Amino acid sequence: MGADLTGRPVPWAVMRVLEVFTVFLRLGLSSFGGPVAHLGFFRAEFVQRRAWLSDAEYAELVAVANFLPGPSSSQVGLAVGLRRAGWAGAGAAWLGFTLPSALIMALLGTALLAGAADGAGWVQGVKLAAVAVVAQAVTGMWGVLVMDRVRAGLALGAAAALLVLPAWWPGAGGWGTLGVLGLCALIGWRTLTAPVTEGQALRVSVSRRAGAALLSLCAALAVIFAALSGLGGGWALLWATFRAGALVFGGGHVVLPLLEPAFVPNLLPHGAFVAGYGAANAMPGPLFTFASYLGAASAPPLGLGAGVGAALGTLGIFLPGALLMLGALPFWSALSGRAGARAALAGVNAGVVGLLLAALYTPVFTGAVRGPADVAAALVAYAALTAGRVPAWVVVPVSAALGLVLA
């Protein structure tokens, strides 16, 4: 046992939870670069430095997270916290890693409410940086997830469908996206082949009964939030963010088109939505804290306070991924060995690239570019990200500063 400030002994279990929170808080303050970079930081910290897991165990946790929808780095963090300090450790890991960027994004959303961003040149700079960031995400994901003609067809077909769907079915919203991704999964299951790897039996303190309960809870919450979303207010916000968090395959950038139909234009203008996304790319920690900004910025139309809106947005976006990750861990060995499941996932991933490609046009490009000078600025930012290998957390604030100076 250790001791607190009064000299009283502190149980080892509490000390482990505090240790997990402290380590993840430091990572939440310093982990820039998106989920791939986060996973690299995690491996250096938990495999190499602290030896909390072996390389094989860590690789399995990453595989589970990549197989499921949700924020992969946050999901791996949950599992690491669970391994180290039980259920309280999982919560401490999520809180430490998420809190810094969530607070900053919530404050940005509150500043938007106060009018601090109205007409500001820095907002236009951030919006143009967002064009470059999304374009980089599309090209990077295409190279990894679109490897043959079938997947290219799925990606381009999904993009085309999602661009014209609002005109064909104005009330589709997120349901249209779900339908397109479901069709991609069906086509992938029937036509694609994907390598099958036998998952190792991970040592986790989650029984199959508890895992099944968590998965059932995720499904039940989806039904409840969907049914109550018609009441508006916090229920509508919870459903919009929960639905997006449950559908994100392929990386955090995909949350952008999944959230856009719920917030634009009824709750937020295009410009404010895209500017918030650009700002999220300059934050350390998970990109999903974009929902903290959206919850704060859209709170008044929903009849909420900015703090309540930020809290509900954050909870809604992260909750499904957490429940799915913790619930799937006891079943991973059987799930990962199914060829059909992996083929369907390959189809979904190709469709996700198309989803992001459609979002690159609207709302990102249409919400940011006003003329040739803006196109040039976005191209310069894209060149910096790709050819110059300048990280997004540098490109975004530089673009904001240039927008402020040149406004």
Tab-separated table of C-alpha atoms in Angstrom:
chain	number	residue	atom	x	y	z
A	1	MET	CA	0.000	0.000	0.000
A	2	GLY	CA	0.944	3.620	-0.497
A	3	ALA	CA	-0.183	6.576	1.614
A	4	ASP	CA	-2.289	9.683	1.028
A	5	LEU	CA	-1.403	13.225	2.175
A	6	THR	CA	-2.598	12.465	5.722
A	7	GLY	CA	-0.387	9.417	6.013
A	8	ARG	CA	-3.258	6.929	5.852
A	9	PRO	CA	-2.671	3.816	3.734
A	10	VAL	CA	-4.189	3.763	0.236
A	11	PRO	CA	-5.196	0.361	-1.178
A	12	TRP	CA	-3.208	-0.913	-4.141
A	13	ALA	CA	-6.387	-1.040	-6.229
A	14	VAL	CA	-6.923	2.709	-5.759
A	15	MET	CA	-3.277	3.420	-6.472
A	16	ARG	CA	-3.480	1.472	-9.718
A	17	VAL	CA	-6.547	3.415	-10.831
A	18	LEU	CA	-4.773	6.702	-10.055
A	19	GLU	CA	-1.706	5.448	-11.910
A	20	VAL	CA	-3.808	4.644	-14.976
A	21	PHE	CA	-5.512	8.041	-14.862
A	22	THR	CA	-2.208	9.918	-14.515
A	23	VAL	CA	-0.537	8.078	-17.390
A	24	PHE	CA	-3.502	8.519	-19.725
A	25	LEU	CA	-3.901	12.183	-18.759
A	26	ARG	CA	-0.318	12.799	-19.821
A	27	LEU	CA	-1.010	10.993	-23.098
A	28	GLY	CA	-4.211	12.995	-23.546
A	29	LEU	CA	-2.191	16.196	-23.246
A	30	SER	CA	0.606	15.153	-25.589
A	31	SER	CA	-0.709	12.614	-28.138
A	32	PHE	CA	-1.124	14.561	-31.358
A	33	GLY	CA	-1.480	13.059	-34.816
A	34	GLY	CA	-4.668	10.975	-34.839
A	35	PRO	CA	-5.426	7.349	-33.935
A	36	VAL	CA	-2.491	5.759	-35.760
A	37	ALA	CA	-0.052	8.019	-33.913
A	38	HIS	CA	-1.937	7.404	-30.646
A	39	LEU	CA	-1.485	3.659	-31.000
A	40	GLY	CA	2.233	4.208	-31.499
A	41	PHE	CA	2.402	6.280	-28.303
A	42	PHE	CA	0.440	3.591	-26.457
A	43	ARG	CA	2.799	0.819	-27.566
A	44	ALA	CA	5.846	2.816	-26.473
A	45	GLU	CA	4.256	3.533	-23.085
A	46	PHE	CA	2.515	0.266	-22.199
A	47	VAL	CA	4.551	-2.380	-24.000
A	48	GLN	CA	8.065	-1.004	-24.106
A	49	ARG	CA	8.289	1.311	-21.109
A	50	ARG	CA	5.892	-0.132	-18.506
A	51	ALA	CA	5.523	-3.741	-19.747
A	52	TRP	CA	1.820	-3.829	-18.883
A	53	LEU	CA	1.238	-5.996	-21.968
A	54	SER	CA	3.293	-8.066	-24.360
A	55	ASP	CA	3.593	-7.097	-28.012
A	56	ALA	CA	1.309	-9.994	-28.983
A	57	GLU	CA	-1.358	-8.965	-26.474
A	58	TYR	CA	-1.198	-5.347	-27.602
A	59	ALA	CA	-1.503	-6.373	-31.242
A	60	GLU	CA	-4.648	-8.358	-30.407
A	61	LEU	CA	-6.224	-5.373	-28.662
A	62	VAL	CA	-5.509	-3.215	-31.711
A	63	ALA	CA	-7.039	-5.897	-33.949
A	64	VAL	CA	-10.237	-5.977	-31.876
A	65	ALA	CA	-10.545	-2.185	-32.014
A	66	ASN	CA	-9.987	-2.092	-35.766
A	67	PHE	CA	-12.614	-4.796	-36.283
A	68	LEU	CA	-15.288	-2.850	-34.380
A	69	PRO	CA	-16.843	0.556	-35.029
A	70	GLY	CA	-15.724	3.340	-32.744
A	71	PRO	CA	-12.594	5.359	-31.872
A	72	SER	CA	-9.844	2.743	-32.085
A	73	SER	CA	-7.242	4.449	-29.898
A	74	SER	CA	-9.787	5.187	-27.161
A	75	GLN	CA	-11.031	1.604	-27.331
A	76	VAL	CA	-7.502	0.238	-26.952
A	77	GLY	CA	-6.993	2.626	-24.030
A	78	LEU	CA	-10.130	1.275	-22.344
A	79	ALA	CA	-8.857	-2.270	-22.684
A	80	VAL	CA	-5.412	-1.353	-21.349
A	81	GLY	CA	-7.004	0.372	-18.345
A	82	LEU	CA	-9.212	-2.678	-17.789
A	83	ARG	CA	-6.211	-4.996	-17.855
A	84	ARG	CA	-4.283	-2.844	-15.415
A	85	ALA	CA	-6.902	-1.799	-12.859
A	86	GLY	CA	-10.257	-3.425	-13.628
A	87	TRP	CA	-13.449	-1.603	-14.504
A	88	ALA	CA	-12.443	1.541	-12.627
A	89	GLY	CA	-9.165	1.476	-14.538
A	90	ALA	CA	-11.051	1.397	-17.857
A	91	GLY	CA	-13.011	4.486	-16.815
A	92	ALA	CA	-9.872	6.237	-15.596
A	93	ALA	CA	-8.088	5.541	-18.884
A	94	TRP	CA	-10.940	6.986	-20.933
A	95	LEU	CA	-11.325	10.041	-18.712
A	96	GLY	CA	-7.623	10.860	-18.648
A	97	PHE	CA	-7.147	10.493	-22.387
A	98	THR	CA	-10.349	12.341	-23.362
A	99	LEU	CA	-10.641	15.147	-20.812
A	100	PRO	CA	-8.026	17.621	-22.150
A	101	SER	CA	-9.276	17.842	-25.733
A	102	ALA	CA	-12.943	17.561	-24.680
A	103	LEU	CA	-12.604	20.595	-22.403
A	104	ILE	CA	-10.817	22.653	-25.051
A	105	MET	CA	-13.351	21.759	-27.736
A	106	ALA	CA	-16.254	22.515	-25.388
A	107	LEU	CA	-14.739	25.938	-24.681
A	108	LEU	CA	-14.407	26.575	-28.419
A	109	GLY	CA	-18.060	25.665	-28.883
A	110	THR	CA	-18.999	28.023	-26.055
A	111	ALA	CA	-16.916	30.804	-27.653
A	112	LEU	CA	-18.877	30.274	-30.845
A	113	LEU	CA	-22.079	30.857	-28.869
A	114	ALA	CA	-20.647	34.070	-27.431
A	115	GLY	CA	-20.049	35.379	-30.947
A	116	ALA	CA	-16.263	35.251	-30.672
A	117	ALA	CA	-16.018	33.421	-33.994
A	118	ASP	CA	-18.544	35.445	-35.991
A	119	GLY	CA	-16.857	36.546	-39.199
A	120	ALA	CA	-13.391	35.906	-37.766
A	121	GLY	CA	-10.596	35.392	-40.283
A	122	TRP	CA	-9.096	32.601	-38.203
A	123	VAL	CA	-12.277	30.579	-38.656
A	124	GLN	CA	-11.898	30.731	-42.435
A	125	GLY	CA	-8.277	29.622	-42.086
A	126	VAL	CA	-9.310	26.633	-39.991
A	127	LYS	CA	-12.028	25.697	-42.492
A	128	LEU	CA	-9.516	25.675	-45.368
A	129	ALA	CA	-7.119	23.570	-43.293
A	130	ALA	CA	-10.002	21.126	-42.771
A	131	VAL	CA	-10.317	20.736	-46.554
A	132	ALA	CA	-6.677	19.663	-46.687
A	133	VAL	CA	-6.984	17.342	-43.684
A	134	VAL	CA	-10.004	15.509	-45.110
A	135	ALA	CA	-8.365	15.241	-48.556
A	136	GLN	CA	-5.300	13.691	-46.909
A	137	ALA	CA	-7.522	11.252	-45.009
A	138	VAL	CA	-9.305	10.205	-48.217
A	139	THR	CA	-6.075	9.537	-50.124
A	140	GLY	CA	-4.473	7.727	-47.187
A	141	MET	CA	-7.496	5.518	-46.528
A	142	TRP	CA	-7.919	4.777	-50.240
A	143	GLY	CA	-4.396	3.361	-50.392
A	144	VAL	CA	-5.012	1.097	-47.404
A	145	LEU	CA	-8.665	0.044	-47.761
A	146	VAL	CA	-9.375	0.135	-51.527
A	147	MET	CA	-7.136	-2.569	-52.953
A	148	ASP	CA	-9.021	-3.907	-55.984
A	149	ARG	CA	-11.695	-3.024	-58.531
A	150	VAL	CA	-14.579	-4.312	-56.427
A	151	ARG	CA	-13.601	-2.128	-53.476
A	152	ALA	CA	-12.994	0.839	-55.781
A	153	GLY	CA	-16.491	0.359	-57.165
A	154	LEU	CA	-17.931	0.198	-53.654
A	155	ALA	CA	-16.103	3.375	-52.602
A	156	LEU	CA	-17.093	5.390	-55.676
A	157	GLY	CA	-20.636	4.022	-55.661
A	158	ALA	CA	-21.059	4.890	-51.993
A	159	ALA	CA	-19.777	8.422	-52.629
A	160	ALA	CA	-22.160	8.910	-55.537
A	161	ALA	CA	-25.124	7.535	-53.596
A	162	LEU	CA	-24.463	9.719	-50.570
A	163	LEU	CA	-24.094	12.843	-52.714
A	164	VAL	CA	-27.433	12.390	-54.477
A	165	LEU	CA	-29.364	10.729	-51.639
A	166	PRO	CA	-30.395	14.008	-49.924
A	167	ALA	CA	-32.130	15.097	-53.129
A	168	TRP	CA	-33.860	11.730	-53.579
A	169	TRP	CA	-34.742	11.230	-49.923
A	170	PRO	CA	-34.566	14.526	-48.014
A	171	GLY	CA	-35.440	12.945	-44.686
A	172	ALA	CA	-32.902	10.127	-44.893
A	173	GLY	CA	-30.274	11.689	-42.629
A	174	GLY	CA	-28.098	9.095	-40.953
A	175	TRP	CA	-30.419	6.265	-42.015
A	176	GLY	CA	-29.336	6.731	-45.626
A	177	THR	CA	-25.703	6.369	-44.571
A	178	LEU	CA	-26.541	3.233	-42.605
A	179	GLY	CA	-28.302	1.771	-45.653
A	180	VAL	CA	-25.351	2.479	-47.966
A	181	LEU	CA	-22.854	0.923	-45.551
A	182	GLY	CA	-25.153	-2.067	-45.043
A	183	LEU	CA	-25.273	-2.626	-48.790
A	184	CYS	CA	-21.467	-2.406	-48.953
A	185	ALA	CA	-21.239	-5.011	-46.186
A	186	LEU	CA	-23.585	-7.336	-48.101
A	187	ILE	CA	-21.642	-6.956	-51.359
A	188	GLY	CA	-18.345	-7.449	-49.528
A	189	TRP	CA	-19.643	-10.583	-47.811
A	190	ARG	CA	-20.729	-12.063	-51.154
A	191	THR	CA	-17.809	-11.021	-53.380
A	192	LEU	CA	-14.655	-10.281	-51.375
A	193	THR	CA	-12.102	-12.495	-49.740
A	194	ALA	CA	-10.260	-11.307	-46.649
A	195	PRO	CA	-7.398	-12.973	-44.762
A	196	VAL	CA	-8.442	-14.729	-41.581
A	197	THR	CA	-6.258	-14.618	-38.507
A	198	GLU	CA	-6.890	-16.663	-35.433
A	199	GLY	CA	-7.258	-14.330	-32.483
A	200	GLN	CA	-5.456	-15.249	-29.317
A	201	ALA	CA	-7.388	-15.830	-26.110
A	202	LEU	CA	-6.968	-12.437	-24.456
A	203	ARG	CA	-6.767	-12.385	-20.685
A	204	VAL	CA	-9.481	-9.929	-19.712
A	205	SER	CA	-11.616	-9.599	-16.612
A	206	VAL	CA	-14.853	-9.683	-18.643
A	207	SER	CA	-16.884	-12.883	-18.628
A	208	ARG	CA	-18.941	-13.965	-21.623
A	209	ARG	CA	-22.078	-13.224	-19.639
A	210	ALA	CA	-20.880	-9.697	-18.859
A	211	GLY	CA	-19.807	-9.228	-22.486
A	212	ALA	CA	-23.219	-10.282	-23.747
A	213	ALA	CA	-24.847	-7.885	-21.266
A	214	LEU	CA	-22.724	-4.980	-22.515
A	215	LEU	CA	-23.538	-5.740	-26.151
A	216	SER	CA	-27.231	-6.010	-25.290
A	217	LEU	CA	-27.048	-2.700	-23.420
A	218	CYS	CA	-25.544	-1.034	-26.488
A	219	ALA	CA	-28.430	-2.286	-28.649
A	220	ALA	CA	-31.010	-1.289	-26.046
A	221	LEU	CA	-29.608	2.235	-25.727
A	222	ALA	CA	-29.712	2.629	-29.505
A	223	VAL	CA	-33.413	1.747	-29.499
A	224	ILE	CA	-34.152	4.010	-26.515
A	225	PHE	CA	-32.261	7.019	-27.846
A	226	ALA	CA	-33.809	6.626	-31.298
A	227	ALA	CA	-37.310	6.384	-29.831
A	228	LEU	CA	-36.838	9.429	-27.592
A	229	SER	CA	-34.965	11.576	-30.131
A	230	GLY	CA	-38.292	12.934	-31.385
A	231	LEU	CA	-38.649	14.755	-28.067
A	232	GLY	CA	-35.731	16.961	-29.058
A	233	GLY	CA	-33.323	18.515	-26.603
A	234	GLY	CA	-30.767	16.268	-24.979
A	235	TRP	CA	-32.367	13.130	-26.390
A	236	ALA	CA	-31.877	14.342	-29.959
A	237	LEU	CA	-28.245	15.196	-29.193
A	238	LEU	CA	-27.606	11.822	-27.562
A	239	TRP	CA	-29.094	9.943	-30.510
A	240	ALA	CA	-27.202	11.967	-33.135
A	241	THR	CA	-23.849	11.384	-31.449
A	242	PHE	CA	-24.544	7.802	-30.318
A	243	ARG	CA	-25.583	6.807	-33.861
A	244	ALA	CA	-22.433	8.340	-35.330
A	245	GLY	CA	-20.191	6.674	-32.740
A	246	ALA	CA	-21.762	3.299	-33.493
A	247	LEU	CA	-21.112	3.574	-37.244
A	248	VAL	CA	-17.532	4.861	-37.451
A	249	PHE	CA	-15.331	2.345	-39.239
A	250	GLY	CA	-11.928	3.192	-40.664
A	251	GLY	CA	-10.847	6.097	-38.462
A	252	GLY	CA	-11.999	9.175	-36.607
A	253	HIS	CA	-12.306	11.314	-39.741
A	254	VAL	CA	-15.389	9.317	-40.734
A	255	VAL	CA	-17.315	10.909	-37.871
A	256	LEU	CA	-17.531	14.127	-39.909
A	257	PRO	CA	-20.091	12.975	-42.527
A	258	LEU	CA	-21.966	10.906	-39.968
A	259	LEU	CA	-22.586	13.918	-37.730
A	260	GLU	CA	-23.206	16.515	-40.419
A	261	PRO	CA	-26.841	15.614	-41.308
A	262	ALA	CA	-27.910	15.915	-37.665
A	263	PHE	CA	-26.392	19.357	-37.068
A	264	VAL	CA	-26.293	21.218	-40.404
A	265	PRO	CA	-28.142	23.490	-41.120
A	266	ASN	CA	-30.812	23.200	-38.402
A	267	LEU	CA	-28.485	23.536	-35.403
A	268	LEU	CA	-25.265	24.950	-36.871
A	269	PRO	CA	-24.237	26.657	-40.125
A	270	HIS	CA	-21.844	24.817	-42.446
A	271	GLY	CA	-18.983	27.143	-41.603
A	272	ALA	CA	-19.176	26.623	-37.856
A	273	PHE	CA	-19.427	22.849	-38.314
A	274	VAL	CA	-16.358	22.630	-40.575
A	275	ALA	CA	-14.362	25.073	-38.425
A	276	GLY	CA	-14.970	22.907	-35.368
A	277	TYR	CA	-13.774	19.840	-37.238
A	278	GLY	CA	-10.625	21.665	-38.307
A	279	ALA	CA	-9.956	22.703	-34.722
A	280	ALA	CA	-10.418	19.123	-33.518
A	281	ASN	CA	-7.556	18.052	-35.778
A	282	ALA	CA	-5.216	20.390	-33.937
A	283	MET	CA	-6.048	18.888	-30.542
A	284	PRO	CA	-4.199	16.117	-28.714
A	285	GLY	CA	-6.200	13.023	-27.852
A	286	PRO	CA	-9.201	11.572	-29.697
A	287	LEU	CA	-10.771	13.318	-32.707
A	288	PHE	CA	-14.173	12.244	-31.380
A	289	THR	CA	-14.122	15.249	-29.019
A	290	PHE	CA	-15.441	17.122	-32.057
A	291	ALA	CA	-18.771	16.077	-30.524
A	292	SER	CA	-17.921	18.083	-27.375
A	293	TYR	CA	-17.712	21.184	-29.569
A	294	LEU	CA	-20.918	20.326	-31.403
A	295	GLY	CA	-22.795	19.725	-28.161
A	296	ALA	CA	-21.743	23.105	-26.732
A	297	ALA	CA	-22.258	25.053	-29.965
A	298	SER	CA	-25.702	23.599	-30.705
A	299	ALA	CA	-26.981	23.756	-27.112
A	300	PRO	CA	-29.271	26.845	-27.369
A	301	PRO	CA	-31.459	25.528	-30.231
A	302	LEU	CA	-31.833	22.314	-28.230
A	303	GLY	CA	-32.789	24.186	-25.056
A	304	LEU	CA	-29.635	23.163	-23.201
A	305	GLY	CA	-26.766	24.890	-21.459
A	306	ALA	CA	-23.414	24.755	-23.246
A	307	GLY	CA	-21.852	22.596	-20.523
A	308	VAL	CA	-24.715	20.095	-20.570
A	309	GLY	CA	-24.631	19.976	-24.369
A	310	ALA	CA	-20.872	19.329	-24.381
A	311	ALA	CA	-21.231	16.566	-21.771
A	312	LEU	CA	-24.072	14.840	-23.644
A	313	GLY	CA	-22.255	15.086	-26.979
A	314	THR	CA	-19.104	13.591	-25.473
A	315	LEU	CA	-20.983	10.792	-23.714
A	316	GLY	CA	-23.050	9.939	-26.780
A	317	ILE	CA	-20.156	9.688	-29.225
A	318	PHE	CA	-17.904	7.532	-27.034
A	319	LEU	CA	-20.461	5.265	-25.353
A	320	PRO	CA	-21.221	2.796	-28.185
A	321	GLY	CA	-17.547	2.178	-28.988
A	322	ALA	CA	-16.788	1.553	-25.322
A	323	LEU	CA	-19.668	-0.888	-24.875
A	324	LEU	CA	-18.818	-2.727	-28.098
A	325	MET	CA	-15.112	-2.997	-27.262
A	326	LEU	CA	-15.576	-4.234	-23.706
A	327	GLY	CA	-18.452	-6.492	-24.726
A	328	ALA	CA	-16.604	-8.076	-27.670
A	329	LEU	CA	-13.355	-8.897	-25.848
A	330	PRO	CA	-14.527	-12.270	-24.447
A	331	PHE	CA	-15.784	-13.323	-27.909
A	332	TRP	CA	-12.842	-12.080	-29.969
A	333	SER	CA	-11.227	-15.447	-30.760
A	334	ALA	CA	-14.395	-16.812	-32.382
A	335	LEU	CA	-15.278	-13.535	-34.116
A	336	SER	CA	-11.887	-12.957	-35.722
A	337	GLY	CA	-11.838	-16.451	-37.244
A	338	ARG	CA	-14.935	-15.940	-39.422
A	339	ALA	CA	-14.063	-15.284	-43.066
A	340	GLY	CA	-17.516	-13.891	-43.813
A	341	ALA	CA	-17.261	-11.303	-41.046
A	342	ARG	CA	-13.916	-10.075	-42.335
A	343	ALA	CA	-15.173	-9.915	-45.930
A	344	ALA	CA	-18.214	-7.894	-44.837
A	345	LEU	CA	-15.925	-5.572	-42.874
A	346	ALA	CA	-13.746	-5.104	-45.981
A	347	GLY	CA	-16.851	-4.017	-47.892
A	348	VAL	CA	-17.835	-1.593	-45.127
A	349	ASN	CA	-14.333	-0.105	-45.049
A	350	ALA	CA	-14.453	0.526	-48.801
A	351	GLY	CA	-17.837	2.186	-48.387
A	352	VAL	CA	-16.420	4.326	-45.572
A	353	VAL	CA	-13.799	5.733	-47.961
A	354	GLY	CA	-16.648	6.717	-50.285
A	355	LEU	CA	-18.473	8.253	-47.346
A	356	LEU	CA	-15.483	10.438	-46.563
A	357	LEU	CA	-15.002	11.281	-50.247
A	358	ALA	CA	-18.575	12.580	-50.400
A	359	ALA	CA	-17.981	14.599	-47.233
A	360	LEU	CA	-14.882	16.157	-48.794
A	361	TYR	CA	-17.202	17.829	-51.298
A	362	THR	CA	-20.021	18.656	-48.902
A	363	PRO	CA	-19.926	19.967	-46.239
A	364	VAL	CA	-16.140	20.471	-46.172
A	365	PHE	CA	-15.341	21.984	-49.598
A	366	THR	CA	-18.661	23.751	-50.108
A	367	GLY	CA	-18.573	25.135	-46.561
A	368	ALA	CA	-15.048	26.549	-46.837
A	369	VAL	CA	-14.058	27.473	-50.403
A	370	ARG	CA	-15.345	30.812	-51.697
A	371	GLY	CA	-13.068	31.363	-54.670
A	372	PRO	CA	-9.674	30.697	-56.333
A	373	ALA	CA	-7.662	32.167	-53.442
A	374	ASP	CA	-9.290	29.711	-51.033
A	375	VAL	CA	-8.554	26.807	-53.386
A	376	ALA	CA	-4.914	27.884	-53.476
A	377	ALA	CA	-4.744	28.098	-49.680
A	378	ALA	CA	-6.258	24.633	-49.306
A	379	LEU	CA	-3.781	23.225	-51.837
A	380	VAL	CA	-0.854	24.750	-49.939
A	381	ALA	CA	-2.126	23.214	-46.710
A	382	TYR	CA	-2.557	19.842	-48.439
A	383	ALA	CA	1.003	20.033	-49.804
A	384	ALA	CA	2.297	20.793	-46.322
A	385	LEU	CA	0.483	17.745	-44.900
A	386	THR	CA	1.505	15.321	-47.637
A	387	ALA	CA	4.714	16.384	-49.411
A	388	GLY	CA	6.010	18.381	-46.444
A	389	ARG	CA	4.875	15.840	-43.821
A	390	VAL	CA	3.910	18.688	-41.501
A	391	PRO	CA	1.497	17.365	-38.822
A	392	ALA	CA	-2.094	18.583	-38.717
A	393	TRP	CA	-1.633	20.075	-35.261
A	394	VAL	CA	0.847	22.501	-36.854
A	395	VAL	CA	-0.975	23.130	-40.154
A	396	VAL	CA	-4.324	23.985	-38.524
A	397	PRO	CA	-3.133	26.748	-36.139
A	398	VAL	CA	-0.819	28.194	-38.805
A	399	SER	CA	-3.745	28.343	-41.228
A	400	ALA	CA	-5.862	30.004	-38.517
A	401	ALA	CA	-3.146	32.606	-37.883
A	402	LEU	CA	-2.771	33.334	-41.597
A	403	GLY	CA	-6.525	33.686	-41.958
A	404	LEU	CA	-6.545	36.173	-39.084
A	405	VAL	CA	-3.704	38.223	-40.573
A	406	LEU	CA	-5.046	38.240	-44.132
A	407	ALA	CA	-8.707	38.825	-43.270
